[in-house]
PDB file of C-alpha atoms in Angstrom:
ATOM      1  CA  MET C  18       0.029  -0.044   0.034  1.00  0.00           C
ATOM      2  CA  ASN C  19       2.865   2.477   0.382  1.00  0.00           C
ATOM      3  CA  SER C  20       3.392   2.859  -3.319  1.00  0.00           C
ATOM      4  CA  MET C  21      -0.227   3.591  -3.673  1.00  0.00           C
ATOM      5  CA  ASN C  22      -0.302   6.089  -0.898  1.00  0.00           C
ATOM      6  CA  THR C  23       2.550   7.974  -2.777  1.00  0.00           C
ATOM      7  CA  SER C  24       0.792   7.975  -6.115  1.00  0.00           C
ATOM      8  CA  LEU C  25       1.603  11.201  -8.066  1.00  0.00           C
ATOM      9  CA  LEU C  26      -0.707  11.636 -10.890  1.00  0.00           C
ATOM     10  CA  GLY C  27      -4.460  11.553 -11.521  1.00  0.00           C
ATOM     11  CA  GLN C  28      -4.159   9.607 -14.742  1.00  0.00           C
ATOM     12  CA  ASN C  29      -2.773   6.742 -12.744  1.00  0.00           C
ATOM     13  CA  VAL C  30      -5.902   6.186 -10.793  1.00  0.00           C
ATOM     14  CA  SER C  31      -5.535   2.870 -12.670  1.00  0.00           C
ATOM     15  CA  THR C  32      -2.515   2.165 -10.533  1.00  0.00           C
ATOM     16  CA  ALA C  33      -4.542   1.603  -7.543  1.00  0.00           C
ATOM     17  CA  VAL C  34      -6.909  -0.707  -9.572  1.00  0.00           C
ATOM     18  CA  THR C  35      -3.781  -2.549 -10.880  1.00  0.00           C
ATOM     19  CA  SER C  36      -2.465  -3.505  -7.416  1.00  0.00           C
ATOM     20  CA  GLN C  37      -5.782  -4.781  -6.458  1.00  0.00           C
ATOM     21  CA  PHE C  38      -7.003  -6.278  -9.752  1.00  0.00           C
ATOM     22  CA  LYS C  39      -6.681  -9.789  -8.437  1.00  0.00           C
ATOM     23  CA  GLN C  40      -9.667  -9.112  -6.332  1.00  0.00           C
ATOM     24  CA  ASP C  41     -11.722  -8.750  -9.503  1.00  0.00           C
ATOM     25  CA  SER C  42     -13.128 -11.839 -11.139  1.00  0.00           C
ATOM     26  CA  PHE C  43     -12.225 -12.485 -14.679  1.00  0.00           C
ATOM     27  CA  ASP C  44     -15.690 -11.335 -15.811  1.00  0.00           C
ATOM     28  CA  SER C  45     -15.536  -8.171 -13.741  1.00  0.00           C
ATOM     29  CA  ALA C  46     -12.135  -7.315 -15.092  1.00  0.00           C
ATOM     30  CA  VAL C  47     -13.301  -7.698 -18.734  1.00  0.00           C
ATOM     31  CA  ALA C  48     -16.492  -5.806 -18.133  1.00  0.00           C
ATOM     32  CA  LYS C  49     -14.506  -2.852 -16.572  1.00  0.00           C
ATOM     33  CA  ASN C  50     -12.073  -2.854 -19.439  1.00  0.00           C
ATOM     34  CA  VAL C  51     -14.696  -3.052 -22.078  1.00  0.00           C
ATOM     35  CA  LEU C  52     -16.672  -0.255 -20.597  1.00  0.00           C
ATOM     36  CA  VAL C  53     -13.558   2.043 -20.400  1.00  0.00           C
ATOM     37  CA  VAL C  54     -12.595   1.282 -24.018  1.00  0.00           C
ATOM     38  CA  ALA C  55     -16.024   1.701 -25.209  1.00  0.00           C
ATOM     39  CA  LEU C  56     -16.423   5.143 -23.596  1.00  0.00           C
ATOM     40  CA  GLY C  57     -12.886   6.063 -24.899  1.00  0.00           C
ATOM     41  CA  ILE C  58     -13.858   5.085 -28.524  1.00  0.00           C
ATOM     42  CA  THR C  59     -17.116   7.050 -28.396  1.00  0.00           C
ATOM     43  CA  ILE C  60     -15.482  10.205 -26.994  1.00  0.00           C
ATOM     44  CA  SER C  61     -12.553   9.965 -29.366  1.00  0.00           C
ATOM     45  CA  TYR C  62     -14.960   9.640 -32.260  1.00  0.00           C
ATOM     46  CA  ILE C  63     -16.804  12.826 -31.423  1.00  0.00           C
ATOM     47  CA  ASN C  64     -13.561  14.680 -30.675  1.00  0.00           C
ATOM     48  CA  GLY C  65     -11.942  13.464 -33.812  1.00  0.00           C
ATOM     49  CA  THR C  66     -14.908  14.717 -35.888  1.00  0.00           C
ATOM     50  CA  MET C  67     -14.551  18.100 -34.137  1.00  0.00           C
ATOM     51  CA  ILE C  68     -10.929  18.273 -35.105  1.00  0.00           C
ATOM     52  CA  TYR C  69     -11.707  17.475 -38.706  1.00  0.00           C
ATOM     53  CA  THR C  70     -14.434  20.183 -38.718  1.00  0.00           C
ATOM     54  CA  PHE C  71     -11.967  22.663 -37.268  1.00  0.00           C
ATOM     55  CA  TRP C  72      -9.328  22.043 -40.084  1.00  0.00           C
ATOM     56  CA  LYS C  73     -11.941  22.071 -42.839  1.00  0.00           C
ATOM     57  CA  HIS C  74     -13.028  25.666 -42.121  1.00  0.00           C
ATOM     58  CA  GLN C  75     -10.695  28.590 -42.030  1.00  0.00           C
ATOM     59  CA  VAL C  76     -13.152  30.644 -39.914  1.00  0.00           C
ATOM     60  CA  PHE C  77     -12.132  28.412 -36.974  1.00  0.00           C
ATOM     61  CA  TYR C  78      -8.317  28.280 -37.170  1.00  0.00           C
ATOM     62  CA  MET C  79      -8.140  31.996 -37.556  1.00  0.00           C
ATOM     63  CA  ASN C  80     -10.034  32.618 -34.259  1.00  0.00           C
ATOM     64  CA  SER C  81      -8.311  32.470 -30.921  1.00  0.00           C
ATOM     65  CA  ARG C  82     -11.229  31.053 -29.027  1.00  0.00           C
ATOM     66  CA  TYR C  83     -11.541  27.943 -31.426  1.00  0.00           C
ATOM     67  CA  ILE C  84      -7.759  27.405 -31.437  1.00  0.00           C
ATOM     68  CA  LEU C  85      -7.806  27.054 -27.616  1.00  0.00           C
ATOM     69  CA  PHE C  86     -10.790  24.832 -27.853  1.00  0.00           C
ATOM     70  CA  ILE C  87      -9.325  22.545 -30.410  1.00  0.00           C
ATOM     71  CA  HIS C  88      -6.037  22.359 -28.444  1.00  0.00           C
ATOM     72  CA  LEU C  89      -7.928  21.219 -25.431  1.00  0.00           C
ATOM     73  CA  VAL C  90      -9.796  18.566 -27.551  1.00  0.00           C
ATOM     74  CA  ILE C  91      -6.450  17.220 -29.143  1.00  0.00           C
ATOM     75  CA  ASN C  92      -4.922  17.229 -25.637  1.00  0.00           C
ATOM     76  CA  ASP C  93      -7.882  15.322 -24.323  1.00  0.00           C
ATOM     77  CA  MET C  94      -7.697  12.723 -27.002  1.00  0.00           C
ATOM     78  CA  ILE C  95      -4.027  12.130 -26.279  1.00  0.00           C
ATOM     79  CA  GLN C  96      -4.634  12.023 -22.520  1.00  0.00           C
ATOM     80  CA  LEU C  97      -7.601   9.723 -22.849  1.00  0.00           C
ATOM     81  CA  SER C  98      -5.784   7.330 -25.223  1.00  0.00           C
ATOM     82  CA  THR C  99      -2.740   7.069 -23.008  1.00  0.00           C
ATOM     83  CA  SER C 100      -4.763   6.786 -19.841  1.00  0.00           C
ATOM     84  CA  ILE C 101      -6.999   3.933 -21.213  1.00  0.00           C
ATOM     85  CA  LEU C 102      -3.932   2.259 -22.678  1.00  0.00           C
ATOM     86  CA  LEU C 103      -2.262   2.334 -19.237  1.00  0.00           C
ATOM     87  CA  PHE C 104      -5.494   0.981 -17.638  1.00  0.00           C
ATOM     88  CA  VAL C 105      -5.792  -2.000 -19.970  1.00  0.00           C
ATOM     89  CA  LEU C 106      -2.063  -2.782 -19.808  1.00  0.00           C
ATOM     90  CA  SER C 107      -2.192  -2.615 -15.986  1.00  0.00           C
ATOM     91  CA  TYR C 108      -4.607  -5.530 -15.875  1.00  0.00           C
ATOM     92  CA  PHE C 109      -2.954  -7.802 -18.327  1.00  0.00           C
ATOM     93  CA  PHE C 110       0.568  -6.922 -19.467  1.00  0.00           C
ATOM     94  CA  HIS C 111       4.071  -6.031 -18.514  1.00  0.00           C
ATOM     95  CA  ILE C 112       5.790  -3.831 -21.109  1.00  0.00           C
ATOM     96  CA  ASN C 113       9.354  -2.564 -21.971  1.00  0.00           C
ATOM     97  CA  ALA C 114      10.639   0.011 -19.464  1.00  0.00           C
ATOM     98  CA  PHE C 115      11.579   2.579 -22.180  1.00  0.00           C
ATOM     99  CA  LEU C 116       8.223   2.293 -23.852  1.00  0.00           C
ATOM    100  CA  CYS C 117       6.553   2.711 -20.499  1.00  0.00           C
ATOM    101  CA  CYS C 118       8.455   5.941 -19.909  1.00  0.00           C
ATOM    102  CA  ILE C 119       7.197   7.355 -23.176  1.00  0.00           C
ATOM    103  CA  ILE C 120       3.561   6.463 -22.466  1.00  0.00           C
ATOM    104  CA  ILE C 121       3.760   7.873 -19.006  1.00  0.00           C
ATOM    105  CA  ALA C 122       5.356  11.051 -20.248  1.00  0.00           C
ATOM    106  CA  PHE C 123       2.485  11.812 -22.691  1.00  0.00           C
ATOM    107  CA  ALA C 124      -0.088  10.906 -19.965  1.00  0.00           C
ATOM    108  CA  VAL C 125       1.574  13.208 -17.483  1.00  0.00           C
ATOM    109  CA  LEU C 126       2.033  16.142 -19.903  1.00  0.00           C
ATOM    110  CA  THR C 127      -1.591  16.094 -21.143  1.00  0.00           C
ATOM    111  CA  THR C 128      -2.975  15.693 -17.730  1.00  0.00           C
ATOM    112  CA  VAL C 129      -1.227  18.786 -16.465  1.00  0.00           C
ATOM    113  CA  ASN C 130      -2.084  20.666 -19.559  1.00  0.00           C
ATOM    114  CA  THR C 131      -5.806  20.477 -19.144  1.00  0.00           C
ATOM    115  CA  PRO C 132      -6.412  22.748 -16.294  1.00  0.00           C
ATOM    116  CA  LEU C 133      -3.823  25.171 -17.597  1.00  0.00           C
ATOM    117  CA  ASN C 134      -5.601  25.350 -20.971  1.00  0.00           C
ATOM    118  CA  LEU C 135      -9.009  25.888 -19.145  1.00  0.00           C
ATOM    119  CA  ALA C 136      -7.374  28.794 -17.189  1.00  0.00           C
ATOM    120  CA  VAL C 137      -6.190  30.375 -20.474  1.00  0.00           C
ATOM    121  CA  MET C 138      -9.686  29.860 -22.022  1.00  0.00           C
ATOM    122  CA  ALA C 139     -11.157  31.619 -19.016  1.00  0.00           C
ATOM    123  CA  VAL C 140      -8.851  34.608 -19.495  1.00  0.00           C
ATOM    124  CA  GLU C 141      -9.699  34.793 -23.206  1.00  0.00           C
ATOM    125  CA  CYS C 142     -13.446  34.739 -22.396  1.00  0.00           C
ATOM    126  CA  TYR C 143     -12.952  37.426 -19.768  1.00  0.00           C
ATOM    127  CA  VAL C 144     -11.179  39.637 -22.310  1.00  0.00           C
ATOM    128  CA  ALA C 145     -13.915  39.058 -24.886  1.00  0.00           C
ATOM    129  CA  VAL C 146     -16.715  40.002 -22.625  1.00  0.00           C
ATOM    130  CA  CYS C 147     -15.248  42.742 -20.531  1.00  0.00           C
ATOM    131  CA  PHE C 148     -12.882  44.246 -23.164  1.00  0.00           C
ATOM    132  CA  PRO C 149     -14.605  43.508 -26.440  1.00  0.00           C
ATOM    133  CA  LEU C 150     -12.901  46.383 -28.302  1.00  0.00           C
ATOM    134  CA  ARG C 151      -9.390  45.245 -27.321  1.00  0.00           C
ATOM    135  CA  HIS C 152      -9.942  41.410 -27.778  1.00  0.00           C
ATOM    136  CA  SER C 153      -8.855  41.202 -31.364  1.00  0.00           C
ATOM    137  CA  ASP C 154      -5.523  42.970 -30.465  1.00  0.00           C
ATOM    138  CA  MET C 155      -4.840  41.107 -27.253  1.00  0.00           C
ATOM    139  CA  CYS C 156      -5.864  37.602 -28.393  1.00  0.00           C
ATOM    140  CA  THR C 157      -4.144  37.345 -31.726  1.00  0.00           C
ATOM    141  CA  VAL C 158      -3.562  33.951 -33.305  1.00  0.00           C
ATOM    142  CA  LYS C 159       0.187  34.296 -32.920  1.00  0.00           C
ATOM    143  CA  ARG C 160      -0.183  35.178 -29.206  1.00  0.00           C
ATOM    144  CA  ILE C 161      -2.528  32.265 -28.626  1.00  0.00           C
ATOM    145  CA  TYR C 162       0.013  29.814 -30.159  1.00  0.00           C
ATOM    146  CA  ILE C 163       2.784  31.304 -27.883  1.00  0.00           C
ATOM    147  CA  VAL C 164       0.491  30.811 -24.860  1.00  0.00           C
ATOM    148  CA  ILE C 165      -0.091  27.086 -25.942  1.00  0.00           C
ATOM    149  CA  ALA C 166       3.715  26.669 -26.215  1.00  0.00           C
ATOM    150  CA  CYS C 167       4.110  28.104 -22.713  1.00  0.00           C
ATOM    151  CA  ILE C 168       1.509  25.626 -21.359  1.00  0.00           C
ATOM    152  CA  TRP C 169       3.426  22.733 -22.806  1.00  0.00           C
ATOM    153  CA  ALA C 170       6.719  24.172 -21.372  1.00  0.00           C
ATOM    154  CA  LEU C 171       5.170  24.437 -17.885  1.00  0.00           C
ATOM    155  CA  SER C 172       4.034  20.917 -18.118  1.00  0.00           C
ATOM    156  CA  LEU C 173       7.473  19.702 -19.397  1.00  0.00           C
ATOM    157  CA  LEU C 174       9.407  21.495 -16.654  1.00  0.00           C
ATOM    158  CA  SER C 175       7.122  20.077 -13.935  1.00  0.00           C
ATOM    159  CA  SER C 176       6.873  16.513 -15.012  1.00  0.00           C
ATOM    160  CA  LEU C 177       9.656  15.329 -17.261  1.00  0.00           C
ATOM    161  CA  PRO C 178      12.471  15.530 -14.545  1.00  0.00           C
ATOM    162  CA  ASP C 179      10.730  12.663 -12.785  1.00  0.00           C
ATOM    163  CA  ILE C 180      10.875  10.507 -15.862  1.00  0.00           C
ATOM    164  CA  PHE C 181      14.420  11.442 -16.664  1.00  0.00           C
ATOM    165  CA  TYR C 182      15.463  10.530 -13.111  1.00  0.00           C
ATOM    166  CA  PHE C 183      14.240   7.003 -13.562  1.00  0.00           C
ATOM    167  CA  MET C 184      15.917   6.590 -16.929  1.00  0.00           C
ATOM    168  CA  ALA C 185      19.191   7.927 -15.593  1.00  0.00           C
ATOM    169  CA  ALA C 186      19.040   5.787 -12.413  1.00  0.00           C
ATOM    170  CA  ASN C 187      18.268   2.564 -14.414  1.00  0.00           C
ATOM    171  CA  PRO C 188      20.177   2.805 -17.725  1.00  0.00           C
ATOM    172  CA  ASP C 189      21.045  -0.849 -17.934  1.00  0.00           C
ATOM    173  CA  GLN C 190      17.452  -1.963 -17.469  1.00  0.00           C
ATOM    174  CA  LEU C 191      15.827   0.719 -19.625  1.00  0.00           C
ATOM    175  CA  PHE C 192      15.637  -1.391 -22.810  1.00  0.00           C
ATOM    176  CA  SER C 193      15.974  -4.932 -21.555  1.00  0.00           C
ATOM    177  CA  SER C 194      13.494  -5.161 -18.619  1.00  0.00           C
ATOM    178  CA  THR C 195       9.751  -5.261 -18.585  1.00  0.00           C
ATOM    179  CA  LEU C 196       7.495  -3.849 -15.916  1.00  0.00           C
ATOM    180  CA  LEU C 197       4.087  -3.082 -14.768  1.00  0.00           C
ATOM    181  CA  CYS C 198       3.640   0.362 -16.325  1.00  0.00           C
ATOM    182  CA  THR C 199       2.507   2.824 -13.624  1.00  0.00           C
ATOM    183  CA  ILE C 200       4.049   6.074 -12.278  1.00  0.00           C
ATOM    184  CA  ASN C 201       4.469   4.324  -8.963  1.00  0.00           C
ATOM    185  CA  THR C 202       6.851   1.840 -10.624  1.00  0.00           C
ATOM    186  CA  LEU C 203       8.966   4.657 -12.292  1.00  0.00           C
ATOM    187  CA  ILE C 204       9.064   7.203  -9.416  1.00  0.00           C
ATOM    188  CA  THR C 205       9.920   6.015  -5.870  1.00  0.00           C
ATOM    189  CA  ASN C 206      12.261   8.948  -4.715  1.00  0.00           C
ATOM    190  CA  SER C 207      10.549  10.717  -1.739  1.00  0.00           C
ATOM    191  CA  ILE C 208      12.092  14.036  -2.773  1.00  0.00           C
ATOM    192  CA  PHE C 209      10.357  13.827  -6.234  1.00  0.00           C
ATOM    193  CA  ILE C 210       7.120  12.668  -4.732  1.00  0.00           C
ATOM    194  CA  LYS C 211       7.036  15.742  -2.192  1.00  0.00           C
ATOM    195  CA  LYS C 212       8.013  18.087  -4.974  1.00  0.00           C
ATOM    196  CA  LYS C 213       5.257  16.917  -7.086  1.00  0.00           C
ATOM    197  CA  GLU C 214       2.608  17.326  -4.384  1.00  0.00           C
ATOM    198  CA  ILE C 215       3.799  20.894  -3.640  1.00  0.00           C
ATOM    199  CA  LEU C 216       3.775  21.757  -7.336  1.00  0.00           C
ATOM    200  CA  TYR C 217       0.230  20.424  -7.757  1.00  0.00           C
ATOM    201  CA  ILE C 218      -0.951  22.518  -4.785  1.00  0.00           C
ATOM    202  CA  VAL C 219       0.521  25.573  -6.376  1.00  0.00           C
ATOM    203  CA  TYR C 220      -1.178  24.767  -9.711  1.00  0.00           C
ATOM    204  CA  PHE C 221      -4.435  24.034  -7.921  1.00  0.00           C
ATOM    205  CA  VAL C 222      -4.591  27.305  -6.202  1.00  0.00           C
ATOM    206  CA  SER C 223      -3.314  29.355  -9.185  1.00  0.00           C
ATOM    207  CA  VAL C 224      -5.777  27.993 -11.623  1.00  0.00           C
ATOM    208  CA  TRP C 225      -8.625  28.443  -9.291  1.00  0.00           C
ATOM    209  CA  LEU C 226      -7.764  32.066  -8.535  1.00  0.00           C
ATOM    210  CA  VAL C 227      -7.717  32.761 -12.233  1.00  0.00           C
ATOM    211  CA  PHE C 228     -10.985  30.980 -12.681  1.00  0.00           C
ATOM    212  CA  ILE C 229     -12.776  32.675  -9.690  1.00  0.00           C
ATOM    213  CA  TYR C 230     -11.638  36.169 -10.819  1.00  0.00           C
ATOM    214  CA  THR C 231     -12.441  35.944 -14.616  1.00  0.00           C
ATOM    215  CA  TYR C 232     -15.740  34.189 -14.281  1.00  0.00           C
ATOM    216  CA  PHE C 233     -17.203  36.456 -11.550  1.00  0.00           C
ATOM    217  CA  LYS C 234     -16.126  39.337 -13.771  1.00  0.00           C
ATOM    218  CA  ILE C 235     -17.965  37.589 -16.703  1.00  0.00           C
ATOM    219  CA  PHE C 236     -21.017  36.816 -14.549  1.00  0.00           C
ATOM    220  CA  PHE C 237     -21.443  40.365 -13.406  1.00  0.00           C
ATOM    221  CA  ALA C 238     -20.721  41.706 -16.878  1.00  0.00           C
ATOM    222  CA  THR C 239     -23.438  39.602 -18.484  1.00  0.00           C
ATOM    223  CA  LYS C 240     -25.869  40.717 -15.706  1.00  0.00           C
ATOM    224  CA  SER C 241     -25.216  44.401 -16.428  1.00  0.00           C
ATOM    225  CA  LEU C 242     -25.662  44.209 -20.150  1.00  0.00           C
ATOM    226  CA  LYS C 243     -29.357  45.096 -20.625  1.00  0.00           C
ATOM    227  CA  SER C 244     -29.200  44.489 -24.324  1.00  0.00           C
ATOM    228  CA  LEU C 245     -29.071  40.740 -23.764  1.00  0.00           C
ATOM    229  CA  LYS C 246     -32.272  38.790 -23.815  1.00  0.00           C
ATOM    230  CA  SER C 247     -33.220  36.793 -20.715  1.00  0.00           C
ATOM    231  CA  SER C 248     -32.549  33.452 -22.749  1.00  0.00           C
ATOM    232  CA  GLU C 249     -29.011  34.793 -23.768  1.00  0.00           C
ATOM    233  CA  THR C 250     -28.271  35.771 -20.203  1.00  0.00           C
ATOM    234  CA  LYS C 251     -29.370  32.273 -18.975  1.00  0.00           C
ATOM    235  CA  LYS C 252     -27.219  30.624 -21.581  1.00  0.00           C
ATOM    236  CA  ALA C 253     -24.210  32.658 -20.570  1.00  0.00           C
ATOM    237  CA  GLN C 254     -24.763  31.786 -16.923  1.00  0.00           C
ATOM    238  CA  ASN C 255     -25.113  28.051 -17.839  1.00  0.00           C
ATOM    239  CA  THR C 256     -21.879  28.249 -19.725  1.00  0.00           C
ATOM    240  CA  ILE C 257     -20.167  29.519 -16.571  1.00  0.00           C
ATOM    241  CA  LEU C 258     -21.655  26.802 -14.502  1.00  0.00           C
ATOM    242  CA  LEU C 259     -20.589  24.076 -17.095  1.00  0.00           C
ATOM    243  CA  HIS C 260     -17.163  25.494 -17.197  1.00  0.00           C
ATOM    244  CA  SER C 261     -16.907  25.379 -13.421  1.00  0.00           C
ATOM    245  CA  PHE C 262     -18.026  21.799 -13.396  1.00  0.00           C
ATOM    246  CA  GLN C 263     -15.430  20.846 -15.992  1.00  0.00           C
ATOM    247  CA  LEU C 264     -12.662  22.705 -14.284  1.00  0.00           C
ATOM    248  CA  LEU C 265     -13.645  21.044 -10.956  1.00  0.00           C
ATOM    249  CA  LEU C 266     -13.372  17.628 -12.532  1.00  0.00           C
ATOM    250  CA  SER C 267     -10.052  18.373 -14.070  1.00  0.00           C
ATOM    251  CA  MET C 268      -8.651  19.706 -10.904  1.00  0.00           C
ATOM    252  CA  LEU C 269      -9.553  16.345  -9.216  1.00  0.00           C
ATOM    253  CA  THR C 270      -6.361  15.220 -10.918  1.00  0.00           C
ATOM    254  CA  TYR C 271      -4.326  17.346  -8.586  1.00  0.00           C
ATOM    255  CA  ILE C 272      -5.935  16.433  -5.286  1.00  0.00           C
ATOM    256  CA  TYR C 273      -6.180  12.719  -6.082  1.00  0.00           C
ATOM    257  CA  PRO C 274      -2.777  11.770  -4.749  1.00  0.00           C
ATOM    258  CA  MET C 275      -3.581  13.416  -1.387  1.00  0.00           C
ATOM    259  CA  THR C 276      -6.951  11.759  -1.102  1.00  0.00           C
ATOM    260  CA  LEU C 277      -6.018   8.216  -1.889  1.00  0.00           C
ATOM    261  CA  LYS C 278      -5.170   7.159   1.617  1.00  0.00           C
ATOM    262  CA  GLN C 279      -8.522   8.592   2.928  1.00  0.00           C
ATOM    263  CA  ILE C 280     -10.352   6.751   0.239  1.00  0.00           C
ATOM    264  CA  PHE C 281      -8.806   3.498   1.349  1.00  0.00           C
ATOM    265  CA  GLN C 282      -9.643   4.110   4.948  1.00  0.00           C
ATOM    266  CA  LEU C 283     -13.249   4.850   4.106  1.00  0.00           C
ATOM    267  CA  PHE C 284     -13.806   2.192   1.493  1.00  0.00           C
ATOM    268  CA  SER C 285     -11.305  -0.476   2.403  1.00  0.00           C
ATOM    269  CA  LEU C 286     -13.761  -3.318   1.575  1.00  0.00           C
ATOM    270  CA  TYR C 287     -14.714  -1.967  -1.813  1.00  0.00           C
ATOM    271  CA  TYR C 288     -11.518  -0.190  -2.577  1.00  0.00           C
ATOM    272  CA  VAL C 289     -10.921  -1.622  -6.001  1.00  0.00           C
ATOM    273  CA  HIS C 290     -14.479  -0.732  -7.127  1.00  0.00           C
ATOM    274  CA  VAL C 291     -14.360   2.698  -5.611  1.00  0.00           C
ATOM    275  CA  ILE C 292     -11.022   3.507  -7.311  1.00  0.00           C
ATOM    276  CA  TYR C 293     -12.434   2.298 -10.667  1.00  0.00           C
ATOM    277  CA  LEU C 294     -15.428   4.733 -10.282  1.00  0.00           C
ATOM    278  CA  TRP C 295     -12.896   7.446  -9.312  1.00  0.00           C
ATOM    279  CA  TYR C 296     -11.038   6.734 -12.495  1.00  0.00           C
ATOM    280  CA  ILE C 297     -14.201   7.161 -14.535  1.00  0.00           C
ATOM    281  CA  LEU C 298     -15.028  10.381 -12.679  1.00  0.00           C
ATOM    282  CA  VAL C 299     -11.504  11.958 -13.069  1.00  0.00           C
ATOM    283  CA  GLN C 300     -10.327  10.715 -16.458  1.00  0.00           C
ATOM    284  CA  ILE C 301     -13.339   9.830 -18.605  1.00  0.00           C
ATOM    285  CA  LEU C 302     -16.167  12.303 -17.553  1.00  0.00           C
ATOM    286  CA  PRO C 303     -14.168  15.558 -18.093  1.00  0.00           C
ATOM    287  CA  ARG C 304     -13.468  14.434 -21.712  1.00  0.00           C
ATOM    288  CA  CYS C 305     -17.164  14.363 -22.303  1.00  0.00           C
ATOM    289  CA  VAL C 306     -17.701  17.949 -21.043  1.00  0.00           C
ATOM    290  CA  SER C 307     -15.328  19.636 -23.505  1.00  0.00           C
ATOM    291  CA  PRO C 308     -17.262  18.739 -26.642  1.00  0.00           C
ATOM    292  CA  ILE C 309     -20.542  19.696 -25.068  1.00  0.00           C
ATOM    293  CA  LEU C 310     -19.499  23.006 -23.598  1.00  0.00           C
ATOM    294  CA  TYR C 311     -17.264  24.328 -26.392  1.00  0.00           C
ATOM    295  CA  GLY C 312     -18.339  22.549 -29.536  1.00  0.00           C
ATOM    296  CA  LEU C 313     -21.963  21.487 -29.465  1.00  0.00           C
ATOM    297  CA  ARG C 314     -23.365  24.546 -27.652  1.00  0.00           C
ATOM    298  CA  ASP C 315     -21.528  26.873 -30.145  1.00  0.00           C
ATOM    299  CA  VAL C 316     -23.957  27.612 -32.978  1.00  0.00           C
ATOM    300  CA  LEU C 317     -21.322  28.310 -35.620  1.00  0.00           C
ATOM    301  CA  PHE C 318     -19.323  25.184 -34.816  1.00  0.00           C
ATOM    302  CA  ARG C 319     -22.461  23.004 -34.445  1.00  0.00           C
ATOM    303  CA  ASN C 320     -23.782  23.974 -37.829  1.00  0.00           C
ATOM    304  CA  HIS C 321     -20.596  22.737 -39.401  1.00  0.00           C
ATOM    305  CA  LEU C 322     -20.098  19.761 -37.317  1.00  0.00           C
ATOM    306  CA  LYS C 323     -23.489  18.212 -38.168  1.00  0.00           C
ATOM    307  CA  LYS C 324     -22.272  17.874 -41.775  1.00  0.00           C
ATOM    308  CA  TYR C 325     -19.760  15.260 -40.725  1.00  0.00           C
ATOM    309  CA  LEU C 326     -21.763  13.281 -38.223  1.00  0.00           C
ATOM    310  CA  PRO C 327     -24.476  10.608 -39.049  1.00  0.00           C
ATOM    311  CA  CYS C 328     -27.829  12.182 -38.893  1.00  0.00           C
ATOM    312  CA  SER C 329     -29.211   9.671 -36.249  1.00  0.00           C
ATOM    313  CA  PHE C 330     -26.066  10.191 -34.086  1.00  0.00           C
ATOM    314  CA  TYR C 331     -26.480  13.966 -34.314  1.00  0.00           C
ATOM    315  CA  ASP C 332     -30.156  13.938 -33.497  1.00  0.00           C
ATOM    316  CA  VAL C 333     -30.053  11.569 -30.563  1.00  0.00           C
ATOM    317  CA  MET C 334     -26.788  12.533 -28.868  1.00  0.00           C
ATOM    318  CA  ILE C 335     -26.006  16.171 -29.895  1.00  0.00           C
ATOM    319  CA  GLU C 336     -29.441  17.678 -29.893  1.00  0.00           C
ATOM    320  CA  GLY C 337     -30.300  16.030 -26.671  1.00  0.00           C
ATOM    321  CA  LEU C 338     -27.113  17.371 -24.982  1.00  0.00           C
ATOM    322  CA  VAL C 339     -27.576  20.796 -26.377  1.00  0.00           C
ATOM    323  CA  SER C 340     -31.138  20.996 -25.095  1.00  0.00           C
ATOM    324  CA  ILE C 341     -29.936  20.037 -21.642  1.00  0.00           C
ATOM    325  CA  THR C 342     -27.407  22.844 -21.473  1.00  0.00           C
TER     326      THR C 342
END
């Protein structure tokens, strides 16, 4: 249990399941993996269609808001794919150590990227609502790509040293050995573990401060605009609430390592099942919110998106989700 108590990353909720998977029956293990893979394929199909829609229409890739949105979608697809791959591998396979480092690196980077991207989207939305005349000058395409590069740089600086430490400490075994691919297997140094926890707390507080400031500003700005219809005001408020929900789900990634011990103490008899549900909540559900919030509810994007989705799929899933929000 010590390795689980020092788990570093939310995308490795599957680590806890891995160490306990023998408690699952074969049927239970297969059912859990099939459900995770099915959810991943469905979400990736929607997100992939959104990426295709984005690149087919110039109006989107010349707009800062859509660029940030599609970066979030691409990041989510990579994160979801690596997370599910780690989940499935953890039940059934040991893999080469070097390959494990590569998969873990992508999972780590994209997991850290998500809340940072959401914070930038909050700032962009704040500028658009509160400073509409300056928005085009402040949020240029060039500046947005620079900000995206900074997001990746922050993630690299905060995460890759851990992976490099493992590679440097085990050079002889890097290409010859196989292992159970989890972050706990790679990182066991207590200094790196403590550093990661402190860094996540800093990220947690910083992103929430940005979010609280910008979205309260947006909320009061929409309330003060009398030109807005009541339906438009309600939609703006719903967007804020949905964005809050998505950010909350994403931030669970940061607090997960510090809550793992408490979860075990509360649900020791059903630990493996609770951790599985926690994995769905933290890693799968937030990837569903992004398409709903930024793609399907946007009229311009939705009108183009429906050209590339089957009519029945669009009518049943998209229109239903849009009506809810």
